[in-house]
Structure formats: C-alpha cells, structure tokens
Amino acid sequence: MTSFHLPSPEGRSVAVLGASGFDVTIRDPSPEQRIAAVHYCTASMSLYTDNSESGDVQAFTDLKPAVEKAWLVIEAVPENLDLKIKTFQELVAQAPCDAILCSNSSSYKSLGMVNNLGPSAKRRILNMHYYMPPDYRVIKIHPYVAKKESRPTWSIIATGPMACLVHISVHRWASRLMAAQSRSNMRPVDTVSFIEEHYIEERNLPRTSVDFLKNEGSPSNIQCALLYFLDIGLASEDILQTGQRGRILVGASDGRPMKTLVSSQRTPDGLDISISAGKLFWTSMGMPTANDGAVYSYNLDGTDIKAIVPKGKVHTPKQLVVDNEKRQLYFSDREGLRVWRCNFDGQNLELLIQTGDYQVLEEKLDQTRWCVGVAFSHTTGKFYWTQKGPSKGFQGRISQDNIDFPRGQDGTNRTDIECLLQNLPEPIDLEVDGTRQDLCWTDRGGLPLGNNINRVSLKGIKPVSASGITSSPGKDYELVARNLHEAIGIKLDPVNHHIYTTNMGSAVYRFDFDGHNRKKFYEDAGSFTGITLAHV
C-alpha cells in the first residue's frame, strides 16, 4: 500500500515500482487522486520494469481494505511530522501484525514517528526512500533500530549546489537544474523547499537556498506531463484499411516510448481528458462523405470503451474539449456544419451553432461553413470555433458566441454570433489560456502565414466590423511559432508554460509560451491529430 498527496507525484511513482511485479493497493481520500494514481501506474508501468507480467493496481477510500492483506506498507503523505505520527498509529492498528511499515520521508527520521508505539511495532518500522524517477531503481533503507539515522544523501546533493548557485547568482544554471527536474518527473520545487524547511529548523542552517527556491526559482509544481494524442491511421502500412487503423497513444514530455491505449479506431480526430471523471473522450470522423461520426469515452483504468454519441447522430466530429466544471463536452462537426455540446454520458446533445444544411449539397461542399476547432471560457462566458475555409485558401475565420442562448433562440437562429478574425490561411484547432485569457490556435495554411501557432488576447477584443477586412499577424494577432507541417492539435501546459502541437506530418512539437525552445517528439510514428495532457 502506498498513499500519496498531490502536487508531488512521488507516492504514485512508488506504487508503479511496486506494481512492476506485485499487486499494489493505494489509499487516498480524494476520488480524483485515486483515479489519477491508478491511471499513472497503468500508463507508466512498462517503462520501469523488465518483467513480462505486472501486478494489479487498486485504489481505496478507506485505510482498512487497502492494508488488510499487505506485507509491506509505505506512507508517502506530506512532510508533516504530526500527520506521519498519526498515520503510523493507524497503520499499526489496521495493518497485519507482521507487516513491514515504511516511511518514504526523505527528511524526517522514523525515530521521530514512533514515540507512542510499542516495542514490537517499532521493530518493523523504517525509512524506505525511493529515488526518483522510478527508472533509477535505487532504494535507501534506514531502520528504526539503527543506532544513528543519517541525513539522506539526496538532500545533501540537492542543497549544496543550490546554495552555491544562489551564492554566485548564476540563475541560468538554476534554471537548467529545474528543467532537468521537470524532465525527470522529480519533486516539484515547492516540495523540495518544504523539506528543506525542516532541515533548517532541525540543524539551524541558513535560509539562503530555500528562500531562493521560493522567490526566484522555477514555477512550483513543475513536473513531466503525460501526453495523449491521436494517430488518425493514415500512415498505416495497410493502405486499404487506413480508415480503421486509428490509435489513442500516451507518451510524455520527456520523450519516453509511447504506448497504445486504444487501437482500431475509425479516423479519430479530437480528444480530451477528465481526471475527475476518470475518462478520456474522443471523436471519430467516420467516412467524411457519410453521416456516420461518433463520440467515444474510455475509463482511465482501461475499461468500458463506448460510443456516448452513437454513429449517425453527428456527421464528421472534429476537435473536442472537456468542461469539467459543467461536466460537458464541446465538439465541432465539420461536414455537419455544426457545433455541439453534450453531457459526459452523451445525454442532452445540444446544437449550439449551425452554419448551413449538410443535406443541401452546395452548402455541405462550401468549406467556409466547415466547423473544425472549438474552445470555451467561463471567464468570458463565450465559446469559440473555427471555420477553416478551403485548403490554404485564406478564407478561414474564428467566431465567438455566448455559452447561454439568447431567450427564445437556438442553434439554428441565434443572433449573437460575432466574428473575431477572418480571411485567415486555414485555422484548425483552438485552446483558451485561462490564466492570460488568450485564444491560441493552429493554422495549416500555406507558408509563410500558415502552418503555425497563433495567439490573440481576448481582453477587450472586438468583432470584425466588415466582411472585406483581412486579419493579419502583428496587427490583429500574434504569430507564436512557425514552420510546422500540417499543424492540427494544440494543448497548453500552464504548469510548465509550454505549448504542444501535433501535425499530420508525423510529429509532436513543444514550445515555450513565447514560441522559443522548439522540441520535436515521436517523429515518424504516425499521422497525428488531437492532443491533450494531464499531470498525474
């Protein structure tokens, strides 16, 4: 059993090590964290073991069922001594009497956690500290019965360089240190500073390094994100079956080998994840000439793939985004000439926008009516969508509308639609930066103005006043990153200040928010469309 607490990913990293050969139970009171932990183990287990068989991972709300059959119990609660003392008291009361009880603490000695326990309990309690990331496969053990418990080596290694860095004020080296920490999925900076606070108090050390971490270090919670993206299947070796060869893949921003979660999908295009619901959602375009698109969901534990919006209810669904607050999905419908909204279970399918009648051939073939990207913001009270226009045609547009319908109106006749940008090369997918209130999008139009990532501020933005006006970069919006290859999906990582994008030319790219530090992942591994991410 291992318990854990976000933002630190350490508890679940311990769990994935155990599950790489053993059954593991996890206890956490938060439903969202239980789902995230099991999913992390399932998605990451193959990266950290050579075993052909892996253990089963289960998560529990209560402590008793989680530990009642355990032979080894590891606590990974926050670095709070009172909490750890209470945790060990509960473990002694509820775990088997011969179970080994361990603390994954790297700063508190087990000696300080067992004062109120009997001699027999004390003899089976120790510090058992795993080094991160899990592929290091190194463990440090400090038994309670040892005559002297030393300060963990990692903390000496970590604190020394930080003190030197602060002393000589070489901030660029500090940034590199934190970037390496992010790639390795190690402790977040705020967690390190919390641990160091204990050392400062215990040993009367100077506060220089920990103050630097708090005030001038990298953003807190920095950690490696799991990336979920779609391979539409067009690069499949079986040319005659490309329409049935779509895949949902999971990788990470450290470039680890990707893993297939779901295969044999019909031209998947847009996806998003809800950790709170424990589900992935994605769209299937079907055959673009037929009215046979669908929307699917998948439990993060690998079970229950089902069509929540069955084939034929929508035409050619494209980008999909999750609204966790309302537990709803927004998705666009290209040849269907519509934008939709529904509940997580597919119920209450609601038409938000209709740009034409797909049953009228002339309107269906008019690509200026094709709805592709979609995004929303509860802060602005708006949702946004792209109408891409002909390929490389400079007839694309981005529009907005109110999340709530005007009284007496619906998706077929609403009068509150506003065009924000027009005559764009070929806008595709959208993403709202909720912190900065920016709208970002990919454009797969021709160079030099297409095949890029763009951004516009939603603060004070005004609708286009006349149909003949052409929106241009530098004047009406910002061109963030260029020279992509059929850019499609986009996802922002506000934790690490990164932008991810996919393209049909078989690659996933990452940029800083300012468009610098371009990095390519998973090249020539498929033909990629939608992308999302999660910190689990």
Coordinates of C-alpha atoms in Angstrom, one line a residue:
M1 CA 0.0 0.0 0.0
T2 CA 1.2 3.5 -0.7
S3 CA -0.7 6.7 -0.1
F4 CA 0.2 10.0 -1.7
H5 CA -0.8 13.6 -2.0
L6 CA -0.5 16.0 -4.9
P7 CA 1.2 18.0 -6.1
S8 CA 4.0 15.6 -5.5
P9 CA 3.9 12.6 -7.9
E10 CA 6.2 10.6 -5.6
G11 CA 3.6 8.3 -4.0
R12 CA 2.3 7.0 -7.3
S13 CA 5.9 6.6 -8.5
V14 CA 6.4 4.3 -5.6
A15 CA 3.2 2.5 -6.5
V16 CA 4.3 2.0 -10.1
L17 CA 7.6 0.4 -8.9
G18 CA 5.7 -2.0 -6.7
A19 CA 3.2 -2.9 -9.4
S20 CA 6.0 -3.8 -11.7
G21 CA 5.8 -7.3 -10.4
F22 CA 3.5 -7.2 -7.4
D23 CA -0.1 -6.3 -6.6
V24 CA -0.4 -2.8 -5.2
T25 CA -3.2 -1.1 -3.3
I26 CA -3.4 2.7 -3.0
R27 CA -5.3 4.6 -0.3
D28 CA -6.3 8.2 -0.8
P29 CA -9.5 10.1 0.3
S30 CA -9.7 12.0 -3.0
P31 CA -11.6 10.3 -5.8
E32 CA -9.7 12.3 -8.4
Q33 CA -6.3 11.3 -7.0
R34 CA -7.3 7.7 -6.8
I35 CA -8.2 7.7 -10.5
A36 CA -5.1 9.6 -11.4
A37 CA -2.8 7.2 -9.4
V38 CA -4.2 4.1 -11.0
H39 CA -4.0 5.6 -14.4
Y40 CA -0.4 6.7 -13.9
C41 CA 0.6 3.2 -12.9
T42 CA -1.3 1.6 -15.8
A43 CA 0.2 4.0 -18.3
S44 CA 3.8 4.0 -16.9
M45 CA 4.4 0.5 -15.6
S46 CA 6.0 -0.9 -18.7
L47 CA 8.6 1.9 -18.6
Y48 CA 10.1 0.8 -15.3
T49 CA 10.3 -3.0 -15.3
D50 CA 11.7 -5.8 -17.3
N51 CA 9.1 -8.2 -16.0
S52 CA 6.8 -9.7 -18.6
E53 CA 3.9 -9.7 -16.1
S54 CA 2.8 -6.8 -14.0
G55 CA 0.8 -6.6 -10.8
D56 CA -2.8 -5.4 -10.3
V57 CA -3.3 -1.8 -9.0
Q58 CA -6.4 -0.9 -7.0
A59 CA -7.3 2.3 -5.1
F60 CA -9.4 2.6 -1.9
T61 CA -11.0 5.4 0.0
D62 CA -10.6 3.8 3.4
L63 CA -7.4 2.5 5.0
K64 CA -8.5 -0.8 6.3
P65 CA -9.3 -2.6 3.0
A66 CA -6.2 -1.1 1.5
V67 CA -3.8 -2.6 4.1
E68 CA -5.6 -5.7 5.5
K69 CA -3.6 -8.1 3.3
A70 CA -0.4 -6.1 2.9
W71 CA 3.0 -7.4 3.8
L72 CA 4.7 -4.1 3.1
V73 CA 3.1 -0.7 3.7
I74 CA 4.7 2.6 2.6
E75 CA 3.4 6.0 3.6
A76 CA 4.0 8.9 1.3
V77 CA 1.9 11.6 3.0
P78 CA 3.1 15.2 3.1
E79 CA 6.3 16.1 5.1
N80 CA 4.3 16.9 8.2
L81 CA 5.5 15.1 11.3
D82 CA 2.2 15.2 13.2
L83 CA 0.5 13.7 10.2
K84 CA 3.1 11.0 9.9
I85 CA 2.8 10.1 13.6
K86 CA -1.0 9.8 13.2
T87 CA -0.6 7.7 10.0
F88 CA 1.7 5.1 11.7
Q89 CA -0.7 4.8 14.6
E90 CA -3.5 4.0 12.2
L91 CA -1.3 1.6 10.3
V92 CA -0.3 -0.3 13.4
A93 CA -3.9 -0.6 14.3
Q94 CA -5.2 -1.8 10.9
A95 CA -2.4 -3.5 9.0
P96 CA -1.4 -7.1 9.7
C97 CA 0.7 -7.5 12.8
D98 CA 3.7 -8.8 10.8
A99 CA 3.6 -6.2 8.1
I100 CA 6.7 -4.0 7.5
L101 CA 5.7 -0.4 7.9
C102 CA 7.8 2.2 6.0
S103 CA 8.0 5.9 5.6
N104 CA 9.1 7.4 2.3
S105 CA 10.1 10.6 4.0
S106 CA 13.5 12.0 3.0
S107 CA 13.7 14.5 5.8
Y108 CA 12.0 13.0 8.9
K109 CA 13.6 10.0 10.7
S110 CA 11.3 7.1 11.5
L111 CA 12.6 7.5 15.1
G112 CA 10.5 10.6 15.4
M113 CA 7.4 9.0 14.2
V114 CA 7.1 6.1 16.6
N115 CA 7.3 7.5 20.1
N116 CA 3.8 6.5 21.0
L117 CA 4.1 2.9 19.7
G118 CA 5.0 -0.3 21.5
P119 CA 8.4 -2.1 21.1
S120 CA 7.0 -4.8 18.7
A121 CA 5.6 -2.2 16.4
K122 CA 8.8 -0.1 16.5
R123 CA 10.9 -3.0 15.3
R124 CA 9.1 -3.3 12.0
I125 CA 9.1 0.5 11.1
L126 CA 11.8 2.1 9.0
N127 CA 12.5 4.8 6.4
M128 CA 12.4 3.3 2.9
H129 CA 13.1 6.1 0.5
Y130 CA 12.9 5.7 -3.3
Y131 CA 15.0 7.8 -5.6
M132 CA 13.2 9.4 -8.5
P133 CA 12.4 9.0 -11.3
P134 CA 11.4 5.3 -10.9
D135 CA 13.7 4.1 -13.6
Y136 CA 16.7 4.7 -11.3
R137 CA 15.6 1.6 -9.3
V138 CA 17.6 2.8 -6.3
I139 CA 16.2 2.5 -2.7
K140 CA 17.7 3.7 0.6
I141 CA 16.7 2.0 3.9
H142 CA 17.1 3.4 7.4
P143 CA 15.8 1.0 10.0
Y144 CA 14.4 2.5 13.3
V145 CA 16.7 0.1 15.2
A146 CA 19.8 1.7 13.6
K147 CA 22.0 3.5 16.2
K148 CA 22.1 6.6 14.1
E149 CA 19.9 7.8 11.2
S150 CA 21.8 10.0 8.8
R151 CA 20.5 12.8 6.6
P152 CA 19.5 11.3 3.2
T153 CA 22.3 11.7 0.7
W154 CA 20.0 13.2 -2.0
S155 CA 19.2 16.2 0.2
I156 CA 22.9 17.0 0.7
I157 CA 23.4 16.7 -3.1
A158 CA 20.4 18.9 -3.7
T159 CA 21.0 21.6 -1.1
G160 CA 24.7 22.0 -1.8
P161 CA 24.5 23.0 -5.4
M162 CA 21.5 25.2 -4.7
A163 CA 23.4 27.1 -2.1
C164 CA 26.4 27.5 -4.5
L165 CA 24.0 28.7 -7.3
V166 CA 22.5 31.3 -5.1
H167 CA 25.9 32.4 -3.7
I168 CA 27.3 33.1 -7.2
S169 CA 23.9 34.2 -8.6
V170 CA 24.2 32.1 -11.7
H171 CA 20.5 31.9 -12.4
R172 CA 20.8 30.2 -15.8
W173 CA 22.3 27.2 -14.0
A174 CA 19.4 27.1 -11.6
S175 CA 17.0 27.2 -14.5
R176 CA 18.8 24.2 -16.0
L177 CA 18.6 22.3 -12.7
M178 CA 14.9 22.9 -12.5
A179 CA 14.4 21.9 -16.2
A180 CA 16.2 18.7 -15.5
Q181 CA 14.0 18.1 -12.6
S182 CA 10.9 18.6 -14.8
R183 CA 12.2 16.1 -17.4
S184 CA 12.9 13.5 -14.7
N185 CA 9.4 13.9 -13.1
M186 CA 11.2 14.5 -9.7
R187 CA 10.0 16.5 -6.8
P188 CA 8.3 19.9 -7.5
V189 CA 10.3 22.9 -6.4
D190 CA 7.8 23.8 -3.6
T191 CA 8.1 20.3 -2.2
V192 CA 11.9 20.5 -2.1
S193 CA 11.6 23.8 -0.3
F194 CA 9.1 22.3 2.2
I195 CA 11.6 19.5 3.0
E196 CA 14.4 21.9 3.4
E197 CA 12.4 24.0 5.9
H198 CA 12.6 21.0 8.2
Y199 CA 16.4 20.8 7.8
I200 CA 16.8 24.5 8.5
E201 CA 14.7 24.2 11.7
E202 CA 16.4 21.0 12.9
R203 CA 20.0 22.0 12.2
N204 CA 19.9 25.7 12.4
L205 CA 21.0 26.1 8.8
P206 CA 21.0 29.3 6.8
R207 CA 17.8 30.0 4.7
T208 CA 19.6 31.2 1.6
S209 CA 18.9 28.3 -0.7
V210 CA 15.3 27.7 0.3
D211 CA 14.5 31.4 0.0
F212 CA 15.9 31.3 -3.5
L213 CA 13.7 28.4 -4.4
K214 CA 10.6 30.2 -3.1
N215 CA 11.3 33.6 -4.5
E216 CA 13.3 33.2 -7.7
G217 CA 13.2 29.5 -8.6
S218 CA 11.2 28.0 -11.4
P219 CA 7.4 27.7 -11.1
S220 CA 6.0 25.4 -8.4
N221 CA 4.5 22.1 -9.3
I222 CA 6.9 21.7 -12.3
Q223 CA 6.6 18.2 -13.5
C224 CA 6.6 16.0 -16.5
A225 CA 3.2 15.9 -18.2
L226 CA 1.6 12.7 -19.7
L227 CA 0.7 13.5 -23.4
Y228 CA -2.3 11.8 -25.0
F229 CA -2.6 12.2 -28.8
L230 CA -4.4 10.6 -31.7
D231 CA -2.9 8.8 -34.7
I232 CA -5.6 9.1 -37.4
G233 CA -4.2 6.0 -39.1
L234 CA -3.3 7.5 -42.5
A235 CA 0.3 6.4 -42.2
S236 CA -0.7 2.7 -41.6
E237 CA 1.1 0.2 -43.7
D238 CA -2.2 -1.4 -44.6
I239 CA -3.3 1.2 -47.2
L240 CA -6.7 -0.4 -47.7
Q241 CA -7.6 -0.2 -44.0
T242 CA -6.2 3.2 -43.0
G243 CA -9.8 4.3 -42.0
Q244 CA -9.8 1.6 -39.3
R245 CA -6.2 2.0 -38.0
G246 CA -6.6 5.0 -35.7
R247 CA -5.0 4.8 -32.3
I248 CA -5.1 6.7 -29.0
L249 CA -1.5 7.0 -27.7
V250 CA 0.1 8.1 -24.5
G251 CA 3.6 9.4 -24.1
A252 CA 5.2 12.1 -22.1
S253 CA 7.1 15.4 -22.4
D254 CA 10.4 13.6 -21.6
G255 CA 10.1 11.6 -24.9
R256 CA 9.6 8.2 -23.2
P257 CA 8.4 5.4 -25.5
M258 CA 4.7 5.9 -26.4
K259 CA 2.1 3.3 -25.5
T260 CA -1.1 2.5 -27.4
L261 CA -4.2 2.8 -25.2
V262 CA -6.9 2.1 -27.8
S263 CA -6.5 0.8 -31.3
S264 CA -8.6 0.0 -34.4
Q265 CA -10.4 3.4 -34.4
R266 CA -12.2 5.0 -37.3
T267 CA -10.3 8.2 -38.2
P268 CA -10.2 9.7 -34.7
D269 CA -9.6 13.5 -34.6
G270 CA -10.2 15.3 -31.3
L271 CA -9.7 14.2 -27.7
D272 CA -9.6 15.5 -24.2
I273 CA -9.2 14.0 -20.7
S274 CA -11.1 14.4 -17.4
I275 CA -9.2 13.2 -14.4
S276 CA -12.1 14.0 -12.1
A277 CA -14.4 11.7 -14.2
G278 CA -11.6 9.2 -14.8
K279 CA -12.3 9.2 -18.6
L280 CA -10.8 10.0 -22.0
F281 CA -13.2 11.3 -24.7
W282 CA -12.6 11.4 -28.4
T283 CA -14.3 11.9 -31.7
S284 CA -14.4 9.6 -34.7
M285 CA -14.9 11.3 -38.0
G286 CA -16.0 8.1 -39.7
M287 CA -16.3 8.5 -43.5
P288 CA -16.4 12.2 -44.3
T289 CA -18.8 11.6 -47.1
A290 CA -21.2 9.8 -44.8
N291 CA -23.2 10.9 -41.8
D292 CA -21.6 8.3 -39.5
G293 CA -19.4 10.2 -37.0
A294 CA -19.4 9.3 -33.3
V295 CA -18.1 10.4 -29.9
Y296 CA -16.5 7.8 -27.5
S297 CA -15.4 7.5 -23.9
Y298 CA -12.9 5.3 -22.2
N299 CA -12.2 4.7 -18.5
L300 CA -8.7 5.5 -17.5
D301 CA -8.4 2.1 -15.9
G302 CA -8.6 0.7 -19.4
T303 CA -12.2 -0.4 -19.3
D304 CA -15.6 0.4 -20.8
I305 CA -15.0 1.9 -24.3
K306 CA -18.3 3.0 -25.6
A307 CA -20.0 5.4 -28.0
I308 CA -21.7 8.1 -25.9
V309 CA -22.9 9.8 -29.1
P310 CA -23.6 6.9 -31.5
K311 CA -22.8 6.8 -35.2
G312 CA -25.2 8.9 -37.3
K313 CA -26.1 11.4 -34.5
V314 CA -23.3 13.7 -35.8
H315 CA -21.6 13.8 -39.2
T316 CA -17.9 14.4 -39.0
P317 CA -16.9 15.4 -35.4
K318 CA -13.6 17.1 -35.1
Q319 CA -12.0 18.9 -32.1
L320 CA -13.4 18.0 -28.7
V321 CA -12.9 19.8 -25.3
V322 CA -13.9 18.9 -21.8
D323 CA -15.7 21.3 -19.5
N324 CA -15.0 19.8 -16.0
E325 CA -17.0 22.4 -14.2
K326 CA -20.2 21.6 -16.0
R327 CA -19.3 18.0 -16.9
Q328 CA -20.0 18.7 -20.5
L329 CA -18.2 18.2 -23.9
Y330 CA -18.0 20.7 -26.7
F331 CA -17.2 19.4 -30.2
S332 CA -17.3 20.7 -33.7
D333 CA -18.8 18.9 -36.7
R334 CA -17.1 19.7 -40.0
E335 CA -19.2 18.4 -42.8
G336 CA -22.2 18.6 -40.5
L337 CA -21.7 22.4 -40.4
R338 CA -22.4 22.5 -36.7
V339 CA -21.0 22.9 -33.2
W340 CA -22.4 20.7 -30.4
R341 CA -22.5 20.3 -26.6
C342 CA -23.5 17.3 -24.5
N343 CA -23.0 15.8 -21.1
F344 CA -20.1 13.4 -20.2
D345 CA -22.5 10.5 -20.8
G346 CA -23.6 11.8 -24.2
Q347 CA -27.0 12.9 -23.0
N348 CA -28.6 16.3 -23.7
L349 CA -26.9 16.6 -27.1
E350 CA -27.4 20.2 -27.9
L351 CA -26.9 22.1 -31.2
L352 CA -25.0 25.3 -30.5
I353 CA -24.2 26.6 -34.0
Q354 CA -25.4 25.7 -37.5
T355 CA -23.6 27.3 -40.4
G356 CA -25.7 25.6 -43.1
D357 CA -27.7 22.5 -44.0
Y358 CA -25.4 19.5 -44.7
Q359 CA -28.3 17.8 -46.6
V360 CA -28.0 20.6 -49.2
L361 CA -25.0 19.5 -51.3
E362 CA -23.9 23.0 -52.3
E363 CA -23.8 24.1 -48.6
K364 CA -22.1 20.9 -47.5
L365 CA -19.3 21.4 -50.0
D366 CA -18.8 25.0 -49.0
Q367 CA -15.7 24.7 -46.8
T368 CA -16.2 28.2 -45.4
R369 CA -19.0 26.7 -43.5
W370 CA -16.9 23.8 -42.1
C371 CA -16.6 23.9 -38.3
V372 CA -13.3 22.4 -37.1
G373 CA -11.9 23.8 -33.9
V374 CA -13.7 24.6 -30.6
A375 CA -12.9 26.1 -27.2
F376 CA -14.7 27.8 -24.4
S377 CA -14.1 30.1 -21.4
H378 CA -16.4 30.5 -18.4
T379 CA -14.5 33.7 -17.6
T380 CA -15.7 35.4 -20.8
G381 CA -18.9 33.5 -20.9
K382 CA -18.2 32.6 -24.6
F383 CA -17.3 29.6 -26.7
Y384 CA -15.2 29.9 -29.9
W385 CA -14.9 27.9 -33.1
T386 CA -13.1 27.9 -36.4
Q387 CA -14.5 27.7 -39.9
K388 CA -11.4 26.6 -41.8
G389 CA -12.3 27.5 -45.4
P390 CA -10.7 25.9 -48.5
S391 CA -7.3 24.3 -48.1
K392 CA -4.6 27.1 -48.0
G393 CA -7.4 29.4 -49.1
F394 CA -7.2 32.4 -46.8
Q395 CA -11.0 32.3 -46.2
G396 CA -10.9 30.9 -42.6
R397 CA -12.5 32.6 -39.7
I398 CA -12.7 32.4 -35.9
S399 CA -16.0 33.3 -34.2
Q400 CA -17.5 33.5 -30.8
D401 CA -20.9 33.2 -29.2
N402 CA -22.4 33.2 -25.7
I403 CA -22.4 30.0 -23.8
D404 CA -26.0 30.6 -22.8
F405 CA -28.6 31.0 -25.5
P406 CA -30.5 34.3 -26.0
R407 CA -34.1 34.0 -24.9
G408 CA -36.2 32.2 -27.4
Q409 CA -33.3 31.3 -29.7
D410 CA -31.5 28.1 -30.5
G411 CA -28.5 26.9 -32.6
T412 CA -30.4 27.4 -35.9
N413 CA -31.4 31.0 -35.5
R414 CA -29.3 32.7 -32.8
T415 CA -28.4 36.3 -33.4
D416 CA -25.4 36.8 -31.0
I417 CA -22.7 35.3 -33.3
E418 CA -19.6 37.5 -33.6
C419 CA -16.6 37.0 -36.0
L420 CA -13.3 37.9 -34.3
L421 CA -10.8 37.2 -37.1
Q422 CA -11.3 36.5 -40.8
N423 CA -9.6 35.7 -44.0
L424 CA -7.1 33.5 -42.2
P425 CA -5.0 31.0 -44.1
E426 CA -6.7 27.8 -42.7
P427 CA -7.4 27.9 -38.9
I428 CA -7.8 24.5 -37.3
D429 CA -7.8 23.7 -33.5
L430 CA -8.3 26.2 -30.6
E431 CA -7.2 26.4 -27.0
V432 CA -8.0 29.1 -24.4
D433 CA -5.3 30.1 -22.0
G434 CA -7.5 30.6 -18.9
T435 CA -4.8 32.4 -16.9
R436 CA -3.9 35.0 -19.5
Q437 CA -7.2 35.0 -21.3
D438 CA -5.6 34.4 -24.7
L439 CA -7.0 32.4 -27.5
C440 CA -4.4 30.2 -29.3
W441 CA -4.9 28.2 -32.5
T442 CA -3.1 26.1 -35.1
D443 CA -3.2 27.0 -38.8
R444 CA -2.4 24.5 -41.5
G445 CA -2.4 27.0 -44.3
G446 CA 0.5 27.6 -46.7
L447 CA 3.7 29.3 -45.7
P448 CA 4.7 32.0 -44.7
L449 CA 1.4 32.9 -42.9
G450 CA 0.2 29.3 -42.3
N451 CA 1.4 26.1 -40.7
N452 CA 2.0 27.9 -37.4
I453 CA 0.7 28.6 -33.9
N454 CA -1.1 31.9 -33.3
R455 CA -2.4 33.8 -30.3
V456 CA -4.8 36.7 -29.7
S457 CA -5.8 38.3 -26.4
L458 CA -9.5 38.0 -25.5
K459 CA -9.3 41.0 -23.2
G460 CA -11.1 43.8 -25.0
I461 CA -11.2 42.1 -28.4
K462 CA -13.8 43.5 -30.7
P463 CA -15.6 41.7 -33.5
V464 CA -14.6 42.3 -37.1
S465 CA -16.7 45.2 -38.4
A466 CA -16.8 44.5 -42.1
S467 CA -16.6 41.3 -44.3
G468 CA -13.8 42.6 -46.5
I469 CA -11.3 43.2 -43.8
T470 CA -8.4 40.7 -43.6
S471 CA -7.0 39.9 -40.2
S472 CA -3.2 39.9 -40.2
P473 CA -0.4 38.9 -37.9
G474 CA 1.4 41.6 -36.0
K475 CA -1.7 43.9 -36.3
D476 CA -4.7 41.7 -35.3
Y477 CA -3.0 38.7 -33.7
E478 CA 0.4 37.3 -32.7
L479 CA 2.3 34.6 -34.7
V480 CA 3.9 32.5 -32.0
A481 CA 5.7 29.6 -33.8
R482 CA 6.2 28.9 -37.5
N483 CA 7.3 26.2 -40.0
L484 CA 5.2 23.3 -38.8
H485 CA 4.0 20.6 -41.2
E486 CA 0.2 20.4 -41.5
A487 CA -0.4 21.7 -37.9
I488 CA -3.6 20.3 -36.3
G489 CA -3.9 19.7 -32.5
I490 CA -2.9 22.2 -29.8
K491 CA -2.7 21.9 -26.0
L492 CA -1.3 24.4 -23.4
D493 CA 0.6 23.2 -20.3
P494 CA 0.2 26.2 -17.9
V495 CA 2.1 24.3 -15.2
N496 CA 5.3 24.3 -17.2
H497 CA 4.5 27.2 -19.6
H498 CA 4.6 25.0 -22.7
I499 CA 2.6 24.7 -25.9
Y500 CA 2.2 21.3 -27.5
T501 CA 1.0 20.8 -31.1
T502 CA 0.6 17.8 -33.4
N503 CA 0.8 17.7 -37.1
M504 CA -0.2 15.4 -39.9
G505 CA 3.4 15.2 -40.9
S506 CA 4.1 12.7 -38.0
A507 CA 5.4 14.7 -35.1
V508 CA 4.5 16.2 -31.7
Y509 CA 6.2 19.6 -31.0
R510 CA 6.7 21.5 -27.8
F511 CA 7.4 25.3 -27.5
D512 CA 7.7 27.7 -24.6
F513 CA 4.8 30.1 -24.3
D514 CA 6.8 32.7 -26.2
G515 CA 7.4 30.2 -29.1
H516 CA 11.1 29.6 -28.3
N517 CA 12.8 26.3 -27.5
R518 CA 11.2 24.2 -30.1
K519 CA 11.5 20.4 -29.4
K520 CA 10.2 17.5 -31.5
F521 CA 8.8 14.2 -30.1
Y522 CA 7.6 11.0 -31.7
E523 CA 8.7 11.7 -35.2
D524 CA 7.6 9.3 -38.0
A525 CA 5.4 7.4 -35.5
G526 CA 2.0 8.1 -37.1
S527 CA -0.2 10.9 -38.5
F528 CA -1.2 12.9 -35.5
T529 CA -4.4 15.0 -34.9
G530 CA -5.8 15.8 -31.5
I531 CA -3.7 16.2 -28.3
T532 CA -4.3 16.7 -24.6
L533 CA -2.3 16.3 -21.4
A534 CA -2.5 15.6 -17.7
H535 CA -0.3 15.9 -14.7
V536 CA -0.9 12.6 -12.9

